[in-house]
Short mmCIF file of C-alpha atoms in Angstrom, two decimals:
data_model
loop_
_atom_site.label_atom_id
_atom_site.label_comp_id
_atom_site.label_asym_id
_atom_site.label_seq_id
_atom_site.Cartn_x
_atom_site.Cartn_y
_atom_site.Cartn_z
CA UNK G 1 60.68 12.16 105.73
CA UNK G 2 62.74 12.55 102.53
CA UNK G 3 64.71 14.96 104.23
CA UNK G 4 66.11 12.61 106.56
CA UNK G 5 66.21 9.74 103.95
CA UNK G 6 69.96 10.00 102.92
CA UNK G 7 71.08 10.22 106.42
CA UNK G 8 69.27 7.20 107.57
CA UNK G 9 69.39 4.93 104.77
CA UNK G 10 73.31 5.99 104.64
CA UNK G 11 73.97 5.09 108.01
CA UNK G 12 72.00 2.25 108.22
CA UNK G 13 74.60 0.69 105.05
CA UNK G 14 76.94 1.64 107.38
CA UNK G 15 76.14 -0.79 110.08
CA UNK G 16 74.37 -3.65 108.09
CA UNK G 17 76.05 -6.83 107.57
CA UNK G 18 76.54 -6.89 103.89
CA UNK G 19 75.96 -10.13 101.66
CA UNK G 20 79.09 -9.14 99.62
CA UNK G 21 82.09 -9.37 102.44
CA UNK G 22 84.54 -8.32 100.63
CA UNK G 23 82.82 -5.14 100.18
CA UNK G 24 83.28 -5.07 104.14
CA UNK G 25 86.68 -5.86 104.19
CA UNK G 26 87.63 -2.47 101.71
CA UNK G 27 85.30 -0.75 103.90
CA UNK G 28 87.34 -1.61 106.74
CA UNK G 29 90.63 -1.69 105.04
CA UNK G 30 89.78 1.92 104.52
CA UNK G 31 88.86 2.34 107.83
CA UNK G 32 91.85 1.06 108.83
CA UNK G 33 94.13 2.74 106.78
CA UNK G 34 91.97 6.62 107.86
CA UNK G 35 92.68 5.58 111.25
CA UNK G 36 96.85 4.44 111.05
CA UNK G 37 97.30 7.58 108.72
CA UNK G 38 96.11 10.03 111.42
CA UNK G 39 97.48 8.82 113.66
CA UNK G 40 101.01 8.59 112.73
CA UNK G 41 100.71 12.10 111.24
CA UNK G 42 100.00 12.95 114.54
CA UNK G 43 102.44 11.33 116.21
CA UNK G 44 105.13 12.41 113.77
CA UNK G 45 104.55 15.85 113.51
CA UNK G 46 104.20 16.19 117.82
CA UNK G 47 107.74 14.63 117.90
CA UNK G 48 108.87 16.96 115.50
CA UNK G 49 107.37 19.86 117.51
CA UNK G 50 109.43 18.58 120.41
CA UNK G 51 112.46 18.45 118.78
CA UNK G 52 111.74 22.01 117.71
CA UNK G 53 111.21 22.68 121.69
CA UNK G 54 114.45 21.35 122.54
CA UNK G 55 116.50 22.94 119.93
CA UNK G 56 115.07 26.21 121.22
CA UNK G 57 114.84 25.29 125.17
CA UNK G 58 118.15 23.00 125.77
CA UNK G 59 120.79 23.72 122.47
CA UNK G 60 119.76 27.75 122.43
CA UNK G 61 119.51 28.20 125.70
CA UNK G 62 123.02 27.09 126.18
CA UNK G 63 124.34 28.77 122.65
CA UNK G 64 124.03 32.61 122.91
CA UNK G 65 121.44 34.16 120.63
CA UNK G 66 123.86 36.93 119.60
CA UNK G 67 127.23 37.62 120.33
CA UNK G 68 128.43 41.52 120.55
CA UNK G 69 132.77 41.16 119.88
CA UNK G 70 136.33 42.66 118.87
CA UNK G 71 138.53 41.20 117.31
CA UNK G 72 141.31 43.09 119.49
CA UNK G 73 138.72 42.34 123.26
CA UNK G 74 136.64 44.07 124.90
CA UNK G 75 137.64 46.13 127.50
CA UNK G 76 135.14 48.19 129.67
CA UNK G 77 132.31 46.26 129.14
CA UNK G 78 129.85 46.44 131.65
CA UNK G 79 128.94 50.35 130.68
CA UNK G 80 128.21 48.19 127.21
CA UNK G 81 126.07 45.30 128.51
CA UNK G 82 123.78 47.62 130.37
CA UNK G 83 123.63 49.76 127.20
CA UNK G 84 122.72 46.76 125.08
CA UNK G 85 120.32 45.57 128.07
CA UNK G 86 118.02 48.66 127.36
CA UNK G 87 117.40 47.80 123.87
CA UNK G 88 114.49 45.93 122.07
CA UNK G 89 114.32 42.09 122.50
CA UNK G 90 117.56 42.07 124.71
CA UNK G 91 116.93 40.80 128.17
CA UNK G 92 119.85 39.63 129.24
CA UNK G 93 123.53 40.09 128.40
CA UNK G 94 127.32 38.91 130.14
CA UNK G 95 130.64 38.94 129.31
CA UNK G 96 132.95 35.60 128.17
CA UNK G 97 135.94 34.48 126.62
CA UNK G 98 136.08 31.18 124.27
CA UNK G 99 139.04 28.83 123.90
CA UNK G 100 139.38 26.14 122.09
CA UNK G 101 141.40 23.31 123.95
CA UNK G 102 141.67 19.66 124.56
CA UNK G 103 141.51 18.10 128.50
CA UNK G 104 143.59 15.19 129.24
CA UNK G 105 143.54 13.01 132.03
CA UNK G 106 145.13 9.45 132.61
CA UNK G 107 146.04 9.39 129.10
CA UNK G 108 142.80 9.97 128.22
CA UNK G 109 142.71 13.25 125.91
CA UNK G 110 139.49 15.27 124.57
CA UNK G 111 138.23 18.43 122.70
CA UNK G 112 136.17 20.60 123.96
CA UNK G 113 135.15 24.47 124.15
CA UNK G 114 135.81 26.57 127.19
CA UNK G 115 133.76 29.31 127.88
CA UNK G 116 135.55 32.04 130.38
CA UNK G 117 132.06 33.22 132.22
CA UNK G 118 131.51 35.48 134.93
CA UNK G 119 129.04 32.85 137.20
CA UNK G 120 126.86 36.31 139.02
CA UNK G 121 126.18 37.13 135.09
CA UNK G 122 125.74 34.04 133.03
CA UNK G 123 122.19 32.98 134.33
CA UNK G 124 120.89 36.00 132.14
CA UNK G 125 121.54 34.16 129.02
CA UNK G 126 122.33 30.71 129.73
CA UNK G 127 120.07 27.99 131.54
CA UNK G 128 123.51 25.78 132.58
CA UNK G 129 123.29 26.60 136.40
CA UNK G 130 119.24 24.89 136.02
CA UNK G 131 120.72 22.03 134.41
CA UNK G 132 123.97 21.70 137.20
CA UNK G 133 124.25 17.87 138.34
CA UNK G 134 126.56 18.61 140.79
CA UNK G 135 128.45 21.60 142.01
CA UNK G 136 127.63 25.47 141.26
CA UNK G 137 128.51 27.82 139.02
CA UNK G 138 129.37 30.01 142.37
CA UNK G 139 132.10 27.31 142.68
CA UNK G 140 133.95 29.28 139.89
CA UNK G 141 135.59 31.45 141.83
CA UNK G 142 138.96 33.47 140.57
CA UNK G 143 142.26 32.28 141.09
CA UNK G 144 140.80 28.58 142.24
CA UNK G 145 141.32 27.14 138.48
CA UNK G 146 137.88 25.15 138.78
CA UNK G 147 136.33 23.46 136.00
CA UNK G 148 132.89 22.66 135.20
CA UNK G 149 132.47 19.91 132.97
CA UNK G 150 129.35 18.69 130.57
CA UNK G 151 128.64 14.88 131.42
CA UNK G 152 129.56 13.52 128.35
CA UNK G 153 132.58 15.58 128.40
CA UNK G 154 133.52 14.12 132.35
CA UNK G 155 132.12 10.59 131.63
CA UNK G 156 134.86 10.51 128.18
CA UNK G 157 137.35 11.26 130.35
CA UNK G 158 136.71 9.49 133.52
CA UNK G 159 136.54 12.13 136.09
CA UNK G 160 134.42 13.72 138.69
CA UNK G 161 134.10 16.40 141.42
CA UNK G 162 137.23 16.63 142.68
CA UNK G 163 139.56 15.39 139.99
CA UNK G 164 142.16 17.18 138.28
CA UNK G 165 142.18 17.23 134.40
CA UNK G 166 144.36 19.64 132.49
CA UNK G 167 143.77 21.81 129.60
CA UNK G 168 146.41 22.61 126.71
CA UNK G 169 145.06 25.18 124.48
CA UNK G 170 146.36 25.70 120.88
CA UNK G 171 148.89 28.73 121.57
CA UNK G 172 152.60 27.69 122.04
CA UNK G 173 154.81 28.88 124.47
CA UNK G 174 158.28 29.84 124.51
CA UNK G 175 160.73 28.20 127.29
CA UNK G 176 164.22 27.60 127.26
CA UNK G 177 163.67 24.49 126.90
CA UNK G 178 161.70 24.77 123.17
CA UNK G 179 158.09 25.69 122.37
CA UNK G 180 155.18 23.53 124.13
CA UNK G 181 151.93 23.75 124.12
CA UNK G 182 150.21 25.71 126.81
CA UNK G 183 148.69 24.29 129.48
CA UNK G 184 146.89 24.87 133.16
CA UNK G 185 145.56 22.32 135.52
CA UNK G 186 141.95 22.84 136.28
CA UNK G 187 139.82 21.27 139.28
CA UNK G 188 136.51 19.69 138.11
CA UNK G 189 134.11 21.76 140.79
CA UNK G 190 130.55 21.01 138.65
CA UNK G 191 129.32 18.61 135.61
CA UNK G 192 125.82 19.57 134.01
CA UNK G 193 123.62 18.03 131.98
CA UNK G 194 120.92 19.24 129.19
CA UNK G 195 120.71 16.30 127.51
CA UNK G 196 122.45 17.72 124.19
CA UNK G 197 125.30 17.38 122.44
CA UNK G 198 126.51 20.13 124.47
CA UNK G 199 127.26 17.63 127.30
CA UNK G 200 130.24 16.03 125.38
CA UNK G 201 132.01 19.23 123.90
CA UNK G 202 131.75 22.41 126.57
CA UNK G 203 133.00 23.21 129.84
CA UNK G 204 133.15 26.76 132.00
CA UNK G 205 135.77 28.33 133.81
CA UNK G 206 135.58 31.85 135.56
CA UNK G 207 136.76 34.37 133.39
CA UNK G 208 139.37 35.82 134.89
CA UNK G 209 141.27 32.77 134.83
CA UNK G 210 140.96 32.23 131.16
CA UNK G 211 141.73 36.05 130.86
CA UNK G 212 145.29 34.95 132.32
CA UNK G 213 145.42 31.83 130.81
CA UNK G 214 144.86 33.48 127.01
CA UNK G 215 146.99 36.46 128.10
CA UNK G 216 144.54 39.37 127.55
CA UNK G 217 144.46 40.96 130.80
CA UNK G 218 141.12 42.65 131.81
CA UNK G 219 140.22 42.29 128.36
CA UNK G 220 137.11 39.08 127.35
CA UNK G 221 136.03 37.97 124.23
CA UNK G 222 132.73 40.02 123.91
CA UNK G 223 129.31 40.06 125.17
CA UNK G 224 127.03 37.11 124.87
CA UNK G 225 123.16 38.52 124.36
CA UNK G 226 119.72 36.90 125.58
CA UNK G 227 116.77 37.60 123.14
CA UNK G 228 113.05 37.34 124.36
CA UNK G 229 112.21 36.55 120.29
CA UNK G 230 115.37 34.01 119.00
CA UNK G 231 113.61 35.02 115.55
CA UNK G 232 114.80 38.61 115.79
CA UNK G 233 118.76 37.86 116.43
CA UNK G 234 119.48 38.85 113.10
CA UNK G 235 117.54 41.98 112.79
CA UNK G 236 118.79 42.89 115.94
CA UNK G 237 122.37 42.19 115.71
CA UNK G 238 122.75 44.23 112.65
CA UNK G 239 120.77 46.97 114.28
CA UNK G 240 123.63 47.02 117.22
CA UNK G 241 126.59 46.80 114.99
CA UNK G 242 124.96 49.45 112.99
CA UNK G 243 124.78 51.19 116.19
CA UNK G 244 128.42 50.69 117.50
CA UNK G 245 130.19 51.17 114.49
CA UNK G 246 133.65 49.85 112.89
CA UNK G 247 135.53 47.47 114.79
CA UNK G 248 132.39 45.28 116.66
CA UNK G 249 131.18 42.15 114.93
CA UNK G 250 128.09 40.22 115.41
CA UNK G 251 127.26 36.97 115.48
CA UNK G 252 123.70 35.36 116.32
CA UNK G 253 123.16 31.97 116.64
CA UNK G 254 121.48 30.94 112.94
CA UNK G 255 125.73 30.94 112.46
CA UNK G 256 125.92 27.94 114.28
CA UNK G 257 122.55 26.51 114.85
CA UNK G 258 120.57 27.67 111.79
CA UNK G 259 121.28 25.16 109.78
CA UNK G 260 120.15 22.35 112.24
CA UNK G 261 116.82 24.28 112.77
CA UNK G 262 116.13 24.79 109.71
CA UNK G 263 116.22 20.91 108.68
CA UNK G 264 114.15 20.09 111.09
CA UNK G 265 111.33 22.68 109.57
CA UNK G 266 112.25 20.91 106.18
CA UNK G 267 111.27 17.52 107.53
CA UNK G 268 108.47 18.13 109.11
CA UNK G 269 106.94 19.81 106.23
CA UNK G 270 108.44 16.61 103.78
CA UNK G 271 107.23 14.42 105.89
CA UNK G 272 103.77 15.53 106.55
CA UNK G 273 103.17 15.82 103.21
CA UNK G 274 104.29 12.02 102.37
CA UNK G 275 101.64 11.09 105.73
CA UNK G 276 99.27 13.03 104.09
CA UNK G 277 99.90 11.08 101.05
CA UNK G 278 99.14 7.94 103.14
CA UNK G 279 96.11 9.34 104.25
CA UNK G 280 94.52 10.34 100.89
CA UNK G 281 95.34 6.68 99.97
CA UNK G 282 93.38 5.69 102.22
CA UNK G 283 90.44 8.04 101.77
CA UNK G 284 90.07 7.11 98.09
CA UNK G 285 89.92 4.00 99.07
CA UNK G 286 86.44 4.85 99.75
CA UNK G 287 85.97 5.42 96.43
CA UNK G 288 86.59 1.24 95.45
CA UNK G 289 83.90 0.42 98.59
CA UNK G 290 81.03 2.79 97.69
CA UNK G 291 81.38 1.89 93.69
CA UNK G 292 81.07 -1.60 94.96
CA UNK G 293 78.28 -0.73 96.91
CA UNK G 294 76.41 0.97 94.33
CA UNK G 295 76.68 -1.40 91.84
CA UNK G 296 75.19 -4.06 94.84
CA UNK G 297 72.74 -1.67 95.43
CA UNK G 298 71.26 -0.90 91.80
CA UNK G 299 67.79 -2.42 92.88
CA UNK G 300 67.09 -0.08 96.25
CA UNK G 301 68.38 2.57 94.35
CA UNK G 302 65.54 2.11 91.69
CA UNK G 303 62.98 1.42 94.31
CA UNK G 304 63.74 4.57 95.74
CA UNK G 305 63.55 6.38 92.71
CA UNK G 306 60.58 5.21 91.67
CA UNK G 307 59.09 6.55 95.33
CA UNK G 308 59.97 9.95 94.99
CA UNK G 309 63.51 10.33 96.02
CA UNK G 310 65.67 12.90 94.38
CA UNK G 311 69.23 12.06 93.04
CA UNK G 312 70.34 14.84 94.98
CA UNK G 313 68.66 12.30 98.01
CA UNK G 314 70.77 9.47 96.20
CA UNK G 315 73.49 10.92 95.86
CA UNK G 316 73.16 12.25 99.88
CA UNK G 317 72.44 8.43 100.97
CA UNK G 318 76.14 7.31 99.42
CA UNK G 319 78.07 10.57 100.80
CA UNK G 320 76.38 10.18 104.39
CA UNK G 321 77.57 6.44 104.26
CA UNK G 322 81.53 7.21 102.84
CA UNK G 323 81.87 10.17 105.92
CA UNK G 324 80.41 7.66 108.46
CA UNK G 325 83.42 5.23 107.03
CA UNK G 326 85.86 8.43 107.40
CA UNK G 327 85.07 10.14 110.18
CA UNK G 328 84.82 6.86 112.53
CA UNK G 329 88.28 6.22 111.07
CA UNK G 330 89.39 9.87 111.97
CA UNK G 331 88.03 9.80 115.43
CA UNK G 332 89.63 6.33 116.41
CA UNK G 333 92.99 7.65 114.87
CA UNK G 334 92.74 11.31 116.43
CA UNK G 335 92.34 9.30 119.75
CA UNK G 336 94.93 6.76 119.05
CA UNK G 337 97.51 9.27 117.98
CA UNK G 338 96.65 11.72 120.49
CA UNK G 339 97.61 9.01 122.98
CA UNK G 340 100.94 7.77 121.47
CA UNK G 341 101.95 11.52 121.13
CA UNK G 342 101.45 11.74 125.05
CA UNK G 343 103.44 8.62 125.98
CA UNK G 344 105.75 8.22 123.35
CA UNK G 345 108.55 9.75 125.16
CA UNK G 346 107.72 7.02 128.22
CA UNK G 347 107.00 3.77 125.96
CA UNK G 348 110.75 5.08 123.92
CA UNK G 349 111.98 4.88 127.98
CA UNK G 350 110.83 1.79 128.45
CA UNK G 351 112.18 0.24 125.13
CA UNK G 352 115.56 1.36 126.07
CA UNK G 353 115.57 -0.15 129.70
CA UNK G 354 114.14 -3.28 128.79
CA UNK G 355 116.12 -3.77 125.56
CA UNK G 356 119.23 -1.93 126.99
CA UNK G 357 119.55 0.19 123.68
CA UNK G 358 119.50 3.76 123.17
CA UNK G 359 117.60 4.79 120.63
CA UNK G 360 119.00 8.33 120.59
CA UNK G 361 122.62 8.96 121.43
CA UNK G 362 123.88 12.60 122.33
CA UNK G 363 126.90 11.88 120.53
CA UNK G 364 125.32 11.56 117.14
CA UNK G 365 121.93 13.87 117.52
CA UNK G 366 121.78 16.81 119.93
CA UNK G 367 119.31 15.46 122.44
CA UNK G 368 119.00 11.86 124.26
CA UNK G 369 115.65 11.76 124.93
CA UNK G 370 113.02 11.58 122.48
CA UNK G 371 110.74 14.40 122.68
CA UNK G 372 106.93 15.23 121.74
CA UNK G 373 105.31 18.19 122.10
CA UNK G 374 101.26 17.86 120.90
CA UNK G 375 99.86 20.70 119.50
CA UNK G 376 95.86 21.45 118.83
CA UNK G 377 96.42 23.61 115.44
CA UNK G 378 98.45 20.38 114.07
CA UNK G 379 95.60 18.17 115.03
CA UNK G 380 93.24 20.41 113.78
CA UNK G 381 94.82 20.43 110.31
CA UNK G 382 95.01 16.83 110.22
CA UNK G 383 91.46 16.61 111.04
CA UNK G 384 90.23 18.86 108.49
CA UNK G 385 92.45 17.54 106.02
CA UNK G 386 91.52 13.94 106.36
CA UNK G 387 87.96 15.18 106.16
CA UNK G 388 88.11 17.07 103.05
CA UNK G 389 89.83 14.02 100.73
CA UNK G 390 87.09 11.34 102.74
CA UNK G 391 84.49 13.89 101.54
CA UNK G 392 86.15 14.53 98.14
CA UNK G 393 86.49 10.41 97.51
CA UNK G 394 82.42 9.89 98.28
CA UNK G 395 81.65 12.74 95.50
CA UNK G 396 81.79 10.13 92.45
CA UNK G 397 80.55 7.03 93.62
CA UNK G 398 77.47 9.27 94.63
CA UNK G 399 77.07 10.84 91.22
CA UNK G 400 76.76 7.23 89.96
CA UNK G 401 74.13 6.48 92.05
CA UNK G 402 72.38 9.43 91.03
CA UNK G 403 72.40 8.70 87.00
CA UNK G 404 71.01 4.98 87.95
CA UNK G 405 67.86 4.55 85.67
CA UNK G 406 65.12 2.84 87.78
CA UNK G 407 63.15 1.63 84.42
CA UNK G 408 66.04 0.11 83.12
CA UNK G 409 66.87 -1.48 86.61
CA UNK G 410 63.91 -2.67 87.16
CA UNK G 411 63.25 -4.17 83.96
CA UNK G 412 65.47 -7.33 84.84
CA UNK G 413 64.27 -7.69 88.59
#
């Protein structure tokens, strides 16, 4: 029967009404604050994960993971990609040329990057033509001067399938008339959309229009490479300049995109260490209720004594009673932000229709939609760490209990 004693007698203080009520309200301001904490760590860190999802999914699976180039062009380059094809972590590779340029239309002038592509190759390291609102990539065929567009890109400038927009590109050229700029009209035959900042600064053309529009004749830019492991691009772009020798360059995408992923990873650490701040706030809060309760408690504690129980039984009977206060707060916020992780990304949707708001605009961050990705090892974590601090905050209230003296206790009653 003493056995059991600290478990019943603990969770029976657990669910009596006490006479003090303000030892009730820390016990359920602690509660409480168990049950917010976990959850928004939750919540937080899944919307993190997602944004780590979409970096990799939408922003690098439109940016190449490694690019193979000359400075001069590259000339001859399918023996190349099907070299580069047959090595380790490369599954995909295809040619391109990049321009820099600016479309106008109706007065309407914007910047944006033009990627030469050859449409049969580029769904082996791209995932535009799954993300193709309208038109095809087929619809880039050579010599038609088609154009697709990223919606941002056609919404900025006010155009659709169909419309002409033209492209001036930042090389002069020399008439008899002076030195202009020089330009091509392009058809817009496609706008995609990944929901990225992507939408508002690229566009595609078939490469062997911007081979004549740059002037390098069968010549492109260099080989854009698909990895099956993003992690390796820079191990394995050295290894294949290594390889190739003098006079190829490498670039993978850490160039352009590192730095973005990499804050992310900062703030999700930063961040669940201030939550986990939050939480251990909370769990020593446990500390002020079961110090209240022991001192309320002086006289049972005696009684017990004198009976036979241990203070290791004592000291059991106060630690069974703080985890029952942490681990129902725990549970309810596991559940709680298990939920919000799961619908987050539909209650943000409905926010923005009913308010008419966006809260994330692709102009400013890289995606539009707010993303959440739950994972069980973050839970998991949170779980155990929220249980270790509620266990660590019930370890001196108990040892109190322990050293009470029932003869000097009693004396009084």
């Amino acid at each position: 029967m003493l056995d059991r004693l600290p478990f019943l007698i603990g969770l029976r203080y657990v669910r009596a009404k006490r006479r003090n009520h303000f030892i009730s309200f820390i016990s359920l301001t602690s509660m409480l604050g168990l049950t917010l904490g976990v959850a928004v760590l939750i919540l937080v860190l899944s919307v993190m994960n997602g944004f780590d999802r979409e970096l990799r999914t939408r922003v690098l699976g439109m940016v190449p993971h490694t690019r193979i180039e000359v400075p001069s062009g590259l000339t001859d380059w399918q023996p190349l990609a099907e070299r580069l094809t047959q090595r380790e972590h490369v599954i995909g590779a295809a040619p391109y040329i990049q321009q820099q340029g600016m479309f106008s239309v109706g007065g309407r002038n914007q910047g944006a990057m033009v990627n030469g592509i050859e449409p049969e190759w580029e769904s082996r390291v791209s995932i535009v033509d799954e993300h193709m609102q309208r038109g095809s990539l087929d619809d880039l065929a050579p010599g038609e001067w088609n154009v697709v567009l990223g919606s941002l890109l056609a919404r900025q400038l006010g155009v659709g399938v169909g419309d002409r927009v033209t492209l001036l590109v930042p090389e002069a050229s020399i008439t008899p008339a002076g030195v202009f700029p020089r330009l091509k009209r392009f058809t817009v035959s496609g706008i995609f959309s990944v929901g990225a900042d992507l939408d508002a600064s690229l566009a595609y053309a078939n490469i062997e229009d911007m081979q004549t529009l740059a002037r390098m004749g069968d010549a492109v830019g260099g080989l854009r490479l698909e990895l099956d492991d993003l992690f390796q691009a820079g191990g394995v772009t050295r290894a294949i300049i290594d390889d190739l020798g003098p006079g190829y360059r490498g670039l993978d995408w850490t160039y352009t995109r590192g730095n973005l992923f990499q804050a992310i990873q900062m703030e999700k650490r930063m961040i669940a260490l201030l939550l986990t701040v939050i939480i251990a706030v909370a769990a020593f809060n446990i500390v002020s209720t079961l110090v209240m309760v022991v001192t309320d408690k002086h006289a049972d504690i005696a009684i017990l004594r004198t009976i036979g129980a241990t203070p290791r039984s004592i000291m059991g009977i106060f630690m069974v009673q703080g985890l029952a206060i942490g681990v129902i707060g725990i549970l309810v916020g596991v559940g709680l932000g298990v939920l919000l992780a799961l619908t987050i990304a539909d209650i943000i949707g409905f926010l923005e229709s009913t308010l008419g708001i966006s809260f994330l605009d692709a102009g400013v961050y890289f995606i539009s939609e707010l993303p959440s990705q739950l994972l069980w090892s973050d839970v998991g974590n949170i779980i155990a760490a929220a249980f270790v601090l509620t266990f660590l905050s019930t370890l001196y209230p108990a040892w109190r209990a322990a050293r009470v003296q029932p003869a000097e206790v009693l004396r009084y009653e």
